[in-house]
mmCIF file of N, CA, C and O in Angstrom:
data_model
loop_
_atom_site.group_PDB
_atom_site.id
_atom_site.type_symbol
_atom_site.label_atom_id
_atom_site.label_comp_id
_atom_site.label_asym_id
_atom_site.label_seq_id
_atom_site.Cartn_x
_atom_site.Cartn_y
_atom_site.Cartn_z
ATOM 1 N N MET H 240 75.124 88.507 94.435
ATOM 2 C CA MET H 240 75.775 89.339 93.084
ATOM 3 C C MET H 240 75.911 87.942 91.923
ATOM 4 O O MET H 240 75.749 86.918 92.315
ATOM 5 N N PRO H 241 74.843 88.033 91.079
ATOM 6 C CA PRO H 241 74.418 87.046 90.358
ATOM 7 C C PRO H 241 76.167 86.150 90.044
ATOM 8 O O PRO H 241 76.778 86.101 89.775
ATOM 9 N N LEU H 242 75.603 84.803 89.381
ATOM 10 C CA LEU H 242 76.379 83.728 89.799
ATOM 11 C C LEU H 242 77.729 84.317 88.432
ATOM 12 O O LEU H 242 78.625 83.530 88.142
ATOM 13 N N ASP H 243 76.454 84.535 87.207
ATOM 14 C CA ASP H 243 77.240 84.430 85.894
ATOM 15 C C ASP H 243 78.683 85.569 86.304
ATOM 16 O O ASP H 243 79.417 85.282 85.457
ATOM 17 N N LEU H 244 78.465 86.952 87.099
ATOM 18 C CA LEU H 244 78.639 87.856 86.704
ATOM 19 C C LEU H 244 79.796 87.301 88.461
ATOM 20 O O LEU H 244 81.175 87.589 87.394
ATOM 21 N N ARG H 245 79.806 86.237 88.793
ATOM 22 C CA ARG H 245 81.720 85.662 89.790
ATOM 23 C C ARG H 245 82.032 85.124 88.467
ATOM 24 O O ARG H 245 82.943 85.369 88.718
ATOM 25 N N LEU H 246 81.273 84.293 87.773
ATOM 26 C CA LEU H 246 81.909 83.510 86.629
ATOM 27 C C LEU H 246 83.286 84.065 85.943
ATOM 28 O O LEU H 246 83.977 84.015 85.735
ATOM 29 N N ALA H 247 82.439 85.365 85.253
ATOM 30 C CA ALA H 247 83.161 86.376 84.601
ATOM 31 C C ALA H 247 83.793 86.978 85.275
ATOM 32 O O ALA H 247 85.203 86.587 84.523
ATOM 33 N N ILE H 248 84.069 87.065 85.938
ATOM 34 C CA ILE H 248 84.995 87.942 87.216
ATOM 35 C C ILE H 248 86.760 86.824 87.452
ATOM 36 O O ILE H 248 87.436 87.041 87.279
ATOM 37 N N LEU H 249 85.965 85.960 87.867
ATOM 38 C CA LEU H 249 86.878 84.635 88.315
ATOM 39 C C LEU H 249 87.170 84.426 87.149
ATOM 40 O O LEU H 249 88.750 84.590 86.763
ATOM 41 N N ALA H 250 86.996 83.896 85.064
ATOM 42 C CA ALA H 250 87.211 83.872 84.781
ATOM 43 C C ALA H 250 88.701 85.147 83.901
ATOM 44 O O ALA H 250 90.209 84.707 83.719
ATOM 45 N N VAL H 251 88.318 85.822 84.211
ATOM 46 C CA VAL H 251 89.462 87.788 84.019
ATOM 47 C C VAL H 251 90.635 87.216 84.659
ATOM 48 O O VAL H 251 91.329 87.417 84.410
ATOM 49 N N THR H 252 90.296 87.194 86.181
ATOM 50 C CA THR H 252 90.920 86.841 86.745
ATOM 51 C C THR H 252 91.964 85.892 87.003
ATOM 52 O O THR H 252 93.443 85.965 86.977
ATOM 53 N N LEU H 253 91.386 84.737 86.418
ATOM 54 C CA LEU H 253 92.609 83.803 86.142
ATOM 55 C C LEU H 253 93.400 83.942 85.483
ATOM 56 O O LEU H 253 94.263 83.556 84.758
ATOM 57 N N ILE H 254 92.527 84.701 83.793
ATOM 58 C CA ILE H 254 93.275 84.447 82.568
ATOM 59 C C ILE H 254 94.339 85.970 82.741
ATOM 60 O O ILE H 254 95.908 85.826 82.249
ATOM 61 N N LEU H 255 94.254 87.117 83.472
ATOM 62 C CA LEU H 255 95.269 87.833 83.731
ATOM 63 C C LEU H 255 96.189 87.484 84.928
ATOM 64 O O LEU H 255 97.513 86.997 84.622
ATOM 65 N N ALA H 256 95.834 86.643 85.688
ATOM 66 C CA ALA H 256 96.799 85.952 86.403
ATOM 67 C C ALA H 256 97.698 84.809 85.630
ATOM 68 O O ALA H 256 98.724 84.751 85.831
ATOM 69 N N PHE H 257 97.434 84.281 84.487
ATOM 70 C CA PHE H 257 98.077 83.474 83.791
ATOM 71 C C PHE H 257 98.792 84.234 83.068
ATOM 72 O O PHE H 257 99.966 83.750 82.820
ATOM 73 N N THR H 258 98.646 85.234 82.663
ATOM 74 C CA THR H 258 99.196 86.144 81.755
ATOM 75 C C THR H 258 100.492 86.602 82.514
ATOM 76 O O THR H 258 101.718 86.774 81.470
ATOM 77 N N ILE H 259 100.115 87.106 83.261
ATOM 78 C CA ILE H 259 100.964 87.998 84.113
ATOM 79 C C ILE H 259 102.308 87.048 84.569
ATOM 80 O O ILE H 259 103.357 86.831 84.087
ATOM 81 N N TYR H 260 102.141 85.794 84.616
ATOM 82 C CA TYR H 260 102.913 84.089 85.171
ATOM 83 C C TYR H 260 103.488 84.345 84.023
ATOM 84 O O TYR H 260 105.036 84.033 83.656
ATOM 85 N N LYS H 261 103.393 83.558 82.827
ATOM 86 C CA LYS H 261 103.678 83.296 81.674
ATOM 87 C C LYS H 261 104.533 85.033 81.068
ATOM 88 O O LYS H 261 106.019 84.136 81.012
ATOM 89 N N VAL H 262 104.421 86.049 80.984
ATOM 90 C CA VAL H 262 105.588 87.171 80.967
ATOM 91 C C VAL H 262 106.731 87.429 81.700
ATOM 92 O O VAL H 262 108.030 87.464 81.616
ATOM 93 N N LEU H 263 106.228 86.669 83.455
ATOM 94 C CA LEU H 263 107.398 86.713 83.965
ATOM 95 C C LEU H 263 108.353 85.581 84.323
ATOM 96 O O LEU H 263 109.223 85.808 83.815
ATOM 97 N N SER H 264 107.317 85.054 83.322
ATOM 98 C CA SER H 264 108.288 83.167 83.205
ATOM 99 C C SER H 264 109.420 83.354 82.050
ATOM 100 O O SER H 264 110.137 82.820 81.892
ATOM 101 N N LYS H 265 108.821 84.033 81.014
ATOM 102 C CA LYS H 265 109.431 84.235 79.380
ATOM 103 C C LYS H 265 110.998 85.751 79.998
ATOM 104 O O LYS H 265 110.889 85.837 79.209
ATOM 105 N N ARG H 266 110.354 85.979 81.466
ATOM 106 C CA ARG H 266 111.560 86.973 81.541
ATOM 107 C C ARG H 266 111.220 88.391 80.497
ATOM 108 O O ARG H 266 111.817 89.334 80.705
ATOM 109 N N ILE H 267 109.999 88.742 80.473
ATOM 110 C CA ILE H 267 109.608 89.981 79.467
ATOM 111 C C ILE H 267 109.846 91.182 80.348
ATOM 112 O O ILE H 267 110.627 91.806 79.698
ATOM 113 N N ILE H 268 109.446 91.597 81.203
ATOM 114 C CA ILE H 268 109.118 91.990 82.159
ATOM 115 C C ILE H 268 110.098 91.680 83.551
ATOM 116 O O ILE H 268 109.747 90.603 84.051
ATOM 117 N N PRO H 269 110.452 92.820 84.242
ATOM 118 C CA PRO H 269 110.950 92.344 85.739
ATOM 119 C C PRO H 269 110.238 92.072 87.166
ATOM 120 O O PRO H 269 108.445 92.695 86.779
ATOM 121 N N VAL H 270 110.263 91.829 87.814
ATOM 122 C CA VAL H 270 108.818 91.102 88.753
ATOM 123 C C VAL H 270 109.049 92.689 89.034
ATOM 124 O O VAL H 270 107.435 93.043 90.073
ATOM 125 N N LYS H 271 109.265 92.862 89.849
ATOM 126 C CA LYS H 271 108.793 94.905 90.278
ATOM 127 C C LYS H 271 108.021 95.499 89.379
ATOM 128 O O LYS H 271 107.117 96.474 90.024
ATOM 129 N N TYR H 272 108.077 94.859 88.289
ATOM 130 C CA TYR H 272 106.895 96.092 87.440
ATOM 131 C C TYR H 272 105.308 95.285 87.203
ATOM 132 O O TYR H 272 104.453 95.161 87.072
ATOM 133 N N SER H 273 105.710 93.716 87.955
ATOM 134 C CA SER H 273 104.227 92.938 88.233
ATOM 135 C C SER H 273 103.592 92.978 89.111
ATOM 136 O O SER H 273 102.362 92.738 89.256
ATOM 137 N N PHE H 274 104.230 93.910 90.329
ATOM 138 C CA PHE H 274 103.828 93.713 91.668
ATOM 139 C C PHE H 274 101.722 94.643 91.667
ATOM 140 O O PHE H 274 101.229 94.174 92.135
ATOM 141 N N LEU H 275 101.976 95.403 91.191
ATOM 142 C CA LEU H 275 100.740 95.903 90.341
ATOM 143 C C LEU H 275 99.377 95.341 89.827
ATOM 144 O O LEU H 275 97.931 94.993 90.179
ATOM 145 N N TRP H 276 100.239 94.627 88.930
ATOM 146 C CA TRP H 276 98.970 93.468 88.063
ATOM 147 C C TRP H 276 98.429 92.542 88.700
ATOM 148 O O TRP H 276 97.377 92.150 89.414
ATOM 149 N N TRP H 277 99.727 92.013 89.561
ATOM 150 C CA TRP H 277 99.329 91.298 91.430
ATOM 151 C C TRP H 277 98.168 91.896 92.085
ATOM 152 O O TRP H 277 97.395 90.546 92.477
ATOM 153 N N LEU H 278 98.692 92.586 92.324
ATOM 154 C CA LEU H 278 97.839 93.158 93.138
ATOM 155 C C LEU H 278 95.906 93.215 92.812
ATOM 156 O O LEU H 278 95.068 93.733 93.381
ATOM 157 N N ALA H 279 95.940 93.907 91.651
ATOM 158 C CA ALA H 279 94.787 93.778 90.632
ATOM 159 C C ALA H 279 94.141 91.981 90.842
ATOM 160 O O ALA H 279 93.210 92.314 90.710
ATOM 161 N N VAL H 280 95.075 91.268 90.779
ATOM 162 C CA VAL H 280 94.259 89.829 90.825
ATOM 163 C C VAL H 280 93.611 89.626 92.147
ATOM 164 O O VAL H 280 92.558 89.097 92.363
ATOM 165 N N VAL H 281 94.769 89.944 93.034
ATOM 166 C CA VAL H 281 94.531 90.186 94.756
ATOM 167 C C VAL H 281 92.937 90.893 94.963
ATOM 168 O O VAL H 281 91.884 90.055 94.862
ATOM 169 N N VAL H 282 92.699 91.879 94.178
ATOM 170 C CA VAL H 282 91.286 92.363 94.404
ATOM 171 C C VAL H 282 89.783 91.833 93.844
ATOM 172 O O VAL H 282 89.097 91.519 94.068
ATOM 173 N N LEU H 283 90.437 91.466 92.177
ATOM 174 C CA LEU H 283 89.443 90.925 91.334
ATOM 175 C C LEU H 283 89.163 89.597 92.220
ATOM 176 O O LEU H 283 87.797 89.231 92.993
ATOM 177 N N LEU H 284 89.985 88.798 93.062
ATOM 178 C CA LEU H 284 89.806 87.531 93.691
ATOM 179 C C LEU H 284 89.037 87.527 94.988
ATOM 180 O O LEU H 284 88.589 87.244 95.689
ATOM 181 N N ILE H 285 89.698 88.983 95.800
ATOM 182 C CA ILE H 285 88.298 89.443 96.535
ATOM 183 C C ILE H 285 87.257 89.425 96.230
ATOM 184 O O ILE H 285 86.149 89.272 97.311
ATOM 185 N N LEU H 286 87.185 90.290 95.371
ATOM 186 C CA LEU H 286 85.307 90.236 94.673
ATOM 187 C C LEU H 286 84.737 89.440 94.524
ATOM 188 O O LEU H 286 83.391 89.617 94.658
ATOM 189 N N VAL H 287 85.559 88.115 94.295
ATOM 190 C CA VAL H 287 84.639 86.648 93.772
ATOM 191 C C VAL H 287 84.380 86.198 95.026
ATOM 192 O O VAL H 287 83.121 85.859 95.025
ATOM 193 N N ILE H 288 85.378 86.033 95.808
ATOM 194 C CA ILE H 288 85.358 85.212 96.790
ATOM 195 C C ILE H 288 83.973 86.268 97.890
ATOM 196 O O ILE H 288 83.172 85.060 98.575
ATOM 197 N N PHE H 289 84.508 87.038 98.022
ATOM 198 C CA PHE H 289 83.501 87.910 99.127
ATOM 199 C C PHE H 289 82.658 88.629 98.340
ATOM 200 O O PHE H 289 82.608 90.365 98.449
ATOM 201 N N PRO H 290 81.566 88.230 97.540
ATOM 202 C CA PRO H 290 80.645 89.431 97.214
ATOM 203 C C PRO H 290 79.947 90.552 97.572
ATOM 204 O O PRO H 290 79.230 91.169 97.323
ATOM 205 N N ASP H 291 79.853 90.043 98.868
ATOM 206 C CA ASP H 291 78.743 91.377 99.758
ATOM 207 C C ASP H 291 79.865 92.114 100.094
ATOM 208 O O ASP H 291 79.016 93.306 100.039
ATOM 209 N N VAL H 292 81.073 92.282 100.053
ATOM 210 C CA VAL H 292 82.013 93.800 99.987
ATOM 211 C C VAL H 292 81.310 94.378 98.585
ATOM 212 O O VAL H 292 81.337 95.955 99.215
ATOM 213 N N LEU H 293 81.168 93.608 97.144
ATOM 214 C CA LEU H 293 80.990 94.153 96.101
ATOM 215 C C LEU H 293 79.416 94.718 96.421
ATOM 216 O O LEU H 293 79.655 95.999 96.047
ATOM 217 N N ILE H 294 78.573 93.957 96.980
ATOM 218 C CA ILE H 294 76.994 94.413 97.055
ATOM 219 C C ILE H 294 77.725 95.873 98.384
ATOM 220 O O ILE H 294 76.517 96.866 97.475
ATOM 221 N N TRP H 295 77.565 95.757 99.205
ATOM 222 C CA TRP H 295 78.162 96.926 100.558
ATOM 223 C C TRP H 295 78.520 98.229 99.219
ATOM 224 O O TRP H 295 77.806 98.994 99.940
ATOM 225 N N PHE H 296 79.486 98.037 98.567
ATOM 226 C CA PHE H 296 80.525 99.402 97.963
ATOM 227 C C PHE H 296 79.220 99.778 96.950
ATOM 228 O O PHE H 296 79.088 101.390 96.934
ATOM 229 N N ALA H 297 78.841 98.618 96.456
ATOM 230 C CA ALA H 297 77.850 99.319 95.516
ATOM 231 C C ALA H 297 76.633 99.760 95.692
ATOM 232 O O ALA H 297 76.289 101.108 95.383
ATOM 233 N N TYR H 298 76.463 99.596 96.871
ATOM 234 C CA TYR H 298 75.034 100.273 97.324
ATOM 235 C C TYR H 298 75.170 101.494 98.196
ATOM 236 O O TYR H 298 74.564 102.831 98.260
ATOM 237 N N ASN H 299 76.507 101.497 99.311
ATOM 238 C CA ASN H 299 76.930 102.668 99.692
ATOM 239 C C ASN H 299 77.593 103.938 98.886
ATOM 240 O O ASN H 299 77.142 105.086 99.367
ATOM 241 N N LEU H 300 77.919 103.346 97.137
ATOM 242 C CA LEU H 300 78.418 104.374 95.959
ATOM 243 C C LEU H 300 77.641 104.939 95.844
ATOM 244 O O LEU H 300 77.201 105.717 94.696
ATOM 245 N N GLY H 301 75.869 104.233 95.726
ATOM 246 C CA GLY H 301 75.023 104.893 94.539
ATOM 247 C C GLY H 301 74.805 104.122 93.406
ATOM 248 O O GLY H 301 74.174 104.796 92.591
ATOM 249 N N PHE H 302 75.696 102.881 92.999
ATOM 250 C CA PHE H 302 76.001 102.310 91.214
ATOM 251 C C PHE H 302 74.136 101.902 91.377
ATOM 252 O O PHE H 302 73.761 100.892 92.307
ATOM 253 N N GLN H 303 73.768 101.671 90.572
ATOM 254 C CA GLN H 303 72.197 100.953 90.581
ATOM 255 C C GLN H 303 72.889 99.321 90.216
ATOM 256 O O GLN H 303 71.767 98.659 90.443
ATOM 257 N N THR H 304 73.728 98.938 89.553
ATOM 258 C CA THR H 304 73.648 97.655 89.734
ATOM 259 C C THR H 304 75.154 97.064 90.026
ATOM 260 O O THR H 304 75.989 98.227 89.635
ATOM 261 N N ILE H 305 75.415 95.813 90.100
ATOM 262 C CA ILE H 305 76.995 95.848 90.373
ATOM 263 C C ILE H 305 77.764 95.547 89.608
ATOM 264 O O ILE H 305 78.954 95.741 89.661
ATOM 265 N N SER H 306 77.677 94.965 88.225
ATOM 266 C CA SER H 306 78.508 94.863 87.031
ATOM 267 C C SER H 306 78.816 96.107 86.762
ATOM 268 O O SER H 306 79.686 96.910 86.463
ATOM 269 N N ASN H 307 77.957 97.770 87.084
ATOM 270 C CA ASN H 307 78.618 99.021 86.990
ATOM 271 C C ASN H 307 79.399 99.168 87.500
ATOM 272 O O ASN H 307 80.658 99.759 87.701
ATOM 273 N N LEU H 308 79.446 98.194 89.184
ATOM 274 C CA LEU H 308 80.568 98.690 89.897
ATOM 275 C C LEU H 308 81.757 98.410 89.514
ATOM 276 O O LEU H 308 82.771 98.305 89.764
ATOM 277 N N VAL H 309 81.569 96.822 88.983
ATOM 278 C CA VAL H 309 82.723 96.017 88.872
ATOM 279 C C VAL H 309 83.573 96.404 87.370
ATOM 280 O O VAL H 309 84.620 96.925 87.673
ATOM 281 N N ILE H 310 82.821 97.337 86.604
ATOM 282 C CA ILE H 310 83.415 98.025 85.413
ATOM 283 C C ILE H 310 83.882 99.178 85.958
ATOM 284 O O ILE H 310 84.847 99.568 85.547
ATOM 285 N N GLY H 311 83.333 99.271 86.787
ATOM 286 C CA GLY H 311 84.481 100.460 87.804
ATOM 287 C C GLY H 311 85.328 100.381 88.358
ATOM 288 O O GLY H 311 86.745 101.252 88.340
ATOM 289 N N VAL H 312 85.209 99.448 88.908
ATOM 290 C CA VAL H 312 86.457 98.988 89.634
ATOM 291 C C VAL H 312 87.764 98.381 88.186
ATOM 292 O O VAL H 312 88.946 98.609 88.321
ATOM 293 N N PHE H 313 87.684 97.921 87.687
ATOM 294 C CA PHE H 313 88.391 97.565 86.184
ATOM 295 C C PHE H 313 88.554 98.394 85.993
ATOM 296 O O PHE H 313 90.135 99.121 86.250
ATOM 297 N N ILE H 314 88.224 100.395 85.769
ATOM 298 C CA ILE H 314 88.592 101.004 85.361
ATOM 299 C C ILE H 314 89.436 101.858 86.329
ATOM 300 O O ILE H 314 90.713 102.262 85.960
ATOM 301 N N VAL H 315 89.738 101.871 87.707
ATOM 302 C CA VAL H 315 90.346 102.204 88.579
ATOM 303 C C VAL H 315 91.272 101.671 88.349
ATOM 304 O O VAL H 315 92.448 102.100 88.497
ATOM 305 N N ILE H 316 91.636 100.555 88.670
ATOM 306 C CA ILE H 316 92.764 99.373 88.348
ATOM 307 C C ILE H 316 93.386 99.611 87.625
ATOM 308 O O ILE H 316 94.676 99.955 87.334
ATOM 309 N N LEU H 317 92.948 100.018 86.026
ATOM 310 C CA LEU H 317 93.791 100.161 84.808
ATOM 311 C C LEU H 317 94.167 101.638 84.801
ATOM 312 O O LEU H 317 94.713 101.551 84.608
ATOM 313 N N PHE H 318 93.833 102.974 85.660
ATOM 314 C CA PHE H 318 94.363 103.842 85.893
ATOM 315 C C PHE H 318 95.186 104.033 86.709
ATOM 316 O O PHE H 318 96.190 104.457 86.407
ATOM 317 N N PHE H 319 95.608 102.992 87.812
ATOM 318 C CA PHE H 319 96.650 102.845 88.709
ATOM 319 C C PHE H 319 97.457 102.072 87.587
ATOM 320 O O PHE H 319 98.769 102.722 88.348
ATOM 321 N N ILE H 320 97.601 101.670 86.568
ATOM 322 C CA ILE H 320 98.478 100.930 86.061
ATOM 323 C C ILE H 320 98.822 101.559 85.339
ATOM 324 O O ILE H 320 100.477 101.952 84.985
ATOM 325 N N THR H 321 98.292 102.647 84.650
ATOM 326 C CA THR H 321 98.801 103.539 83.943
ATOM 327 C C THR H 321 99.750 104.577 84.473
ATOM 328 O O THR H 321 100.397 105.068 83.503
ATOM 329 N N ILE H 322 98.713 104.821 85.646
ATOM 330 C CA ILE H 322 100.115 106.027 86.511
ATOM 331 C C ILE H 322 101.780 105.415 86.481
ATOM 332 O O ILE H 322 102.377 105.976 86.526
ATOM 333 N N SER H 323 101.058 104.085 87.187
ATOM 334 C CA SER H 323 102.906 103.429 87.090
ATOM 335 C C SER H 323 103.504 103.538 86.192
ATOM 336 O O SER H 323 104.598 103.410 86.396
ATOM 337 N N LEU H 324 102.825 103.274 84.734
ATOM 338 C CA LEU H 324 103.817 103.109 84.010
ATOM 339 C C LEU H 324 104.071 103.980 83.041
ATOM 340 O O LEU H 324 105.283 104.317 82.653
ATOM 341 N N THR H 325 103.474 105.275 83.964
ATOM 342 C CA THR H 325 103.780 106.161 82.755
ATOM 343 C C THR H 325 105.196 106.733 84.105
ATOM 344 O O THR H 325 106.182 107.565 83.604
ATOM 345 N N VAL H 326 105.028 106.412 85.120
ATOM 346 C CA VAL H 326 106.177 107.041 86.110
ATOM 347 C C VAL H 326 107.470 106.381 85.713
ATOM 348 O O VAL H 326 108.513 106.854 85.542
ATOM 349 N N ILE H 327 107.261 105.616 85.418
ATOM 350 C CA ILE H 327 108.110 103.969 85.225
ATOM 351 C C ILE H 327 108.748 104.352 83.792
ATOM 352 O O ILE H 327 110.334 105.218 83.815
ATOM 353 N N VAL H 328 107.555 104.979 82.732
ATOM 354 C CA VAL H 328 108.796 105.671 81.758
ATOM 355 C C VAL H 328 109.089 106.940 81.256
ATOM 356 O O VAL H 328 110.527 107.283 81.330
ATOM 357 N N SER H 329 108.950 107.919 82.374
ATOM 358 C CA SER H 329 109.101 108.824 82.775
ATOM 359 C C SER H 329 110.612 108.836 83.238
ATOM 360 O O SER H 329 111.781 109.644 82.987
ATOM 361 N N ALA H 330 110.919 107.670 84.391
ATOM 362 C CA ALA H 330 112.323 107.396 85.173
ATOM 363 C C ALA H 330 113.130 107.180 84.031
ATOM 364 O O ALA H 330 113.801 107.440 83.947
ATOM 365 N N GLN H 331 112.979 106.075 82.774
ATOM 366 C CA GLN H 331 113.360 105.928 82.001
ATOM 367 C C GLN H 331 113.909 107.255 81.270
ATOM 368 O O GLN H 331 114.916 106.749 80.680
ATOM 369 N N LYS H 332 112.870 107.932 80.873
ATOM 370 C CA LYS H 332 113.328 108.294 79.960
ATOM 371 C C LYS H 332 114.232 109.674 80.387
ATOM 372 O O LYS H 332 115.114 110.013 79.565
ATOM 373 N N LYS H 333 114.143 110.324 81.571
ATOM 374 C CA LYS H 333 115.442 110.800 82.565
ATOM 375 C C LYS H 333 116.437 109.596 82.120
ATOM 376 O O LYS H 333 117.961 110.472 81.817
ATOM 377 N N LYS H 334 117.194 108.945 82.259
ATOM 378 C CA LYS H 334 118.019 108.023 82.439
ATOM 379 C C LYS H 334 118.660 107.916 81.005
ATOM 380 O O LYS H 334 119.592 108.378 81.059
ATOM 381 N N ILE H 335 117.421 108.006 79.911
ATOM 382 C CA ILE H 335 118.022 107.794 78.666
ATOM 383 C C ILE H 335 118.860 108.928 78.155
ATOM 384 O O ILE H 335 119.933 109.139 77.389
ATOM 385 N N THR H 336 118.333 110.061 78.491
ATOM 386 C CA THR H 336 118.463 111.158 78.317
ATOM 387 C C THR H 336 119.944 111.768 79.282
ATOM 388 O O THR H 336 120.951 112.123 78.136
ATOM 389 N N LEU H 337 120.218 111.033 80.016
ATOM 390 C CA LEU H 337 121.744 111.288 81.281
ATOM 391 C C LEU H 337 122.638 110.650 80.323
ATOM 392 O O LEU H 337 123.734 110.765 80.315
ATOM 393 N N LEU H 338 122.326 109.062 79.829
ATOM 394 C CA LEU H 338 123.227 108.381 78.955
ATOM 395 C C LEU H 338 123.752 108.828 77.859
ATOM 396 O O LEU H 338 124.559 108.744 77.384
ATOM 397 N N ILE H 339 122.802 109.570 77.164
ATOM 398 C CA ILE H 339 122.765 110.145 75.761
ATOM 399 C C ILE H 339 123.762 111.242 76.177
ATOM 400 O O ILE H 339 124.929 111.350 75.297
ATOM 401 N N GLN H 340 123.965 112.063 76.806
ATOM 402 C CA GLN H 340 125.105 113.085 77.127
ATOM 403 C C GLN H 340 126.209 112.440 77.709
ATOM 404 O O GLN H 340 127.452 113.211 77.101
ATOM 405 N N GLU H 341 125.599 111.776 78.330
ATOM 406 C CA GLU H 341 127.657 110.792 78.795
ATOM 407 C C GLU H 341 128.523 110.824 77.838
ATOM 408 O O GLU H 341 129.233 110.779 77.227
ATOM 409 N N VAL H 342 127.433 109.934 76.957
ATOM 410 C CA VAL H 342 128.242 109.040 75.453
ATOM 411 C C VAL H 342 128.573 110.256 74.746
ATOM 412 O O VAL H 342 129.588 110.356 74.039
ATOM 413 N N SER H 343 127.814 111.235 74.686
ATOM 414 C CA SER H 343 128.512 112.498 73.772
ATOM 415 C C SER H 343 129.341 113.184 74.292
ATOM 416 O O SER H 343 130.292 113.698 73.818
ATOM 417 N N ILE H 344 129.764 113.542 75.757
ATOM 418 C CA ILE H 344 130.880 114.116 76.446
ATOM 419 C C ILE H 344 132.239 112.979 75.783
ATOM 420 O O ILE H 344 133.029 113.335 75.689
ATOM 421 N N LEU H 345 131.913 111.352 76.193
ATOM 422 C CA LEU H 345 132.808 110.509 76.002
ATOM 423 C C LEU H 345 133.553 110.789 74.452
ATOM 424 O O LEU H 345 134.585 110.774 73.864
ATOM 425 N N LYS H 346 132.506 110.997 73.641
ATOM 426 C CA LYS H 346 133.133 110.877 72.109
ATOM 427 C C LYS H 346 133.739 111.861 71.607
ATOM 428 O O LYS H 346 134.627 111.926 70.951
ATOM 429 N N GLU H 347 133.479 113.052 72.460
ATOM 430 C CA GLU H 347 134.284 113.981 72.438
ATOM 431 C C GLU H 347 135.619 114.831 72.930
ATOM 432 O O GLU H 347 136.437 114.758 72.617
ATOM 433 N N LYS H 348 135.794 113.557 74.026
ATOM 434 C CA LYS H 348 137.081 113.274 74.715
ATOM 435 C C LYS H 348 138.160 112.210 73.781
ATOM 436 O O LYS H 348 139.227 112.527 73.483
ATOM 437 N N ILE H 349 137.222 111.569 73.160
ATOM 438 C CA ILE H 349 138.025 110.634 72.085
ATOM 439 C C ILE H 349 138.496 111.275 71.314
ATOM 440 O O ILE H 349 140.301 111.193 70.836
ATOM 441 N N LYS H 350 137.892 112.293 70.835
ATOM 442 C CA LYS H 350 138.523 113.259 69.242
ATOM 443 C C LYS H 350 139.448 113.902 69.930
ATOM 444 O O LYS H 350 140.385 114.259 69.675
#
């Protein structure tokens, strides 16, 4: 793997890790929602530390260049994050609907 690609992945990984740390330290998101982001950081660090793994995957999966595989890995990570956030939003929507119904029932009982 070219050194400039490894450095670019490392830079993205460090920026992502710093951003996650700042968001957690300001308590913008709970820790349980940051686990998938930390998993993405770990995967990217493994790719930077062990580039042979990335080369092996690129060769066996039929990618022409390693950078195409890196972009593919980024896209897969973003898909997983999107799916997990969709699940979280769906659960929150159900809870909000239930709370609205309960508040409406309580308002009727008060009247």
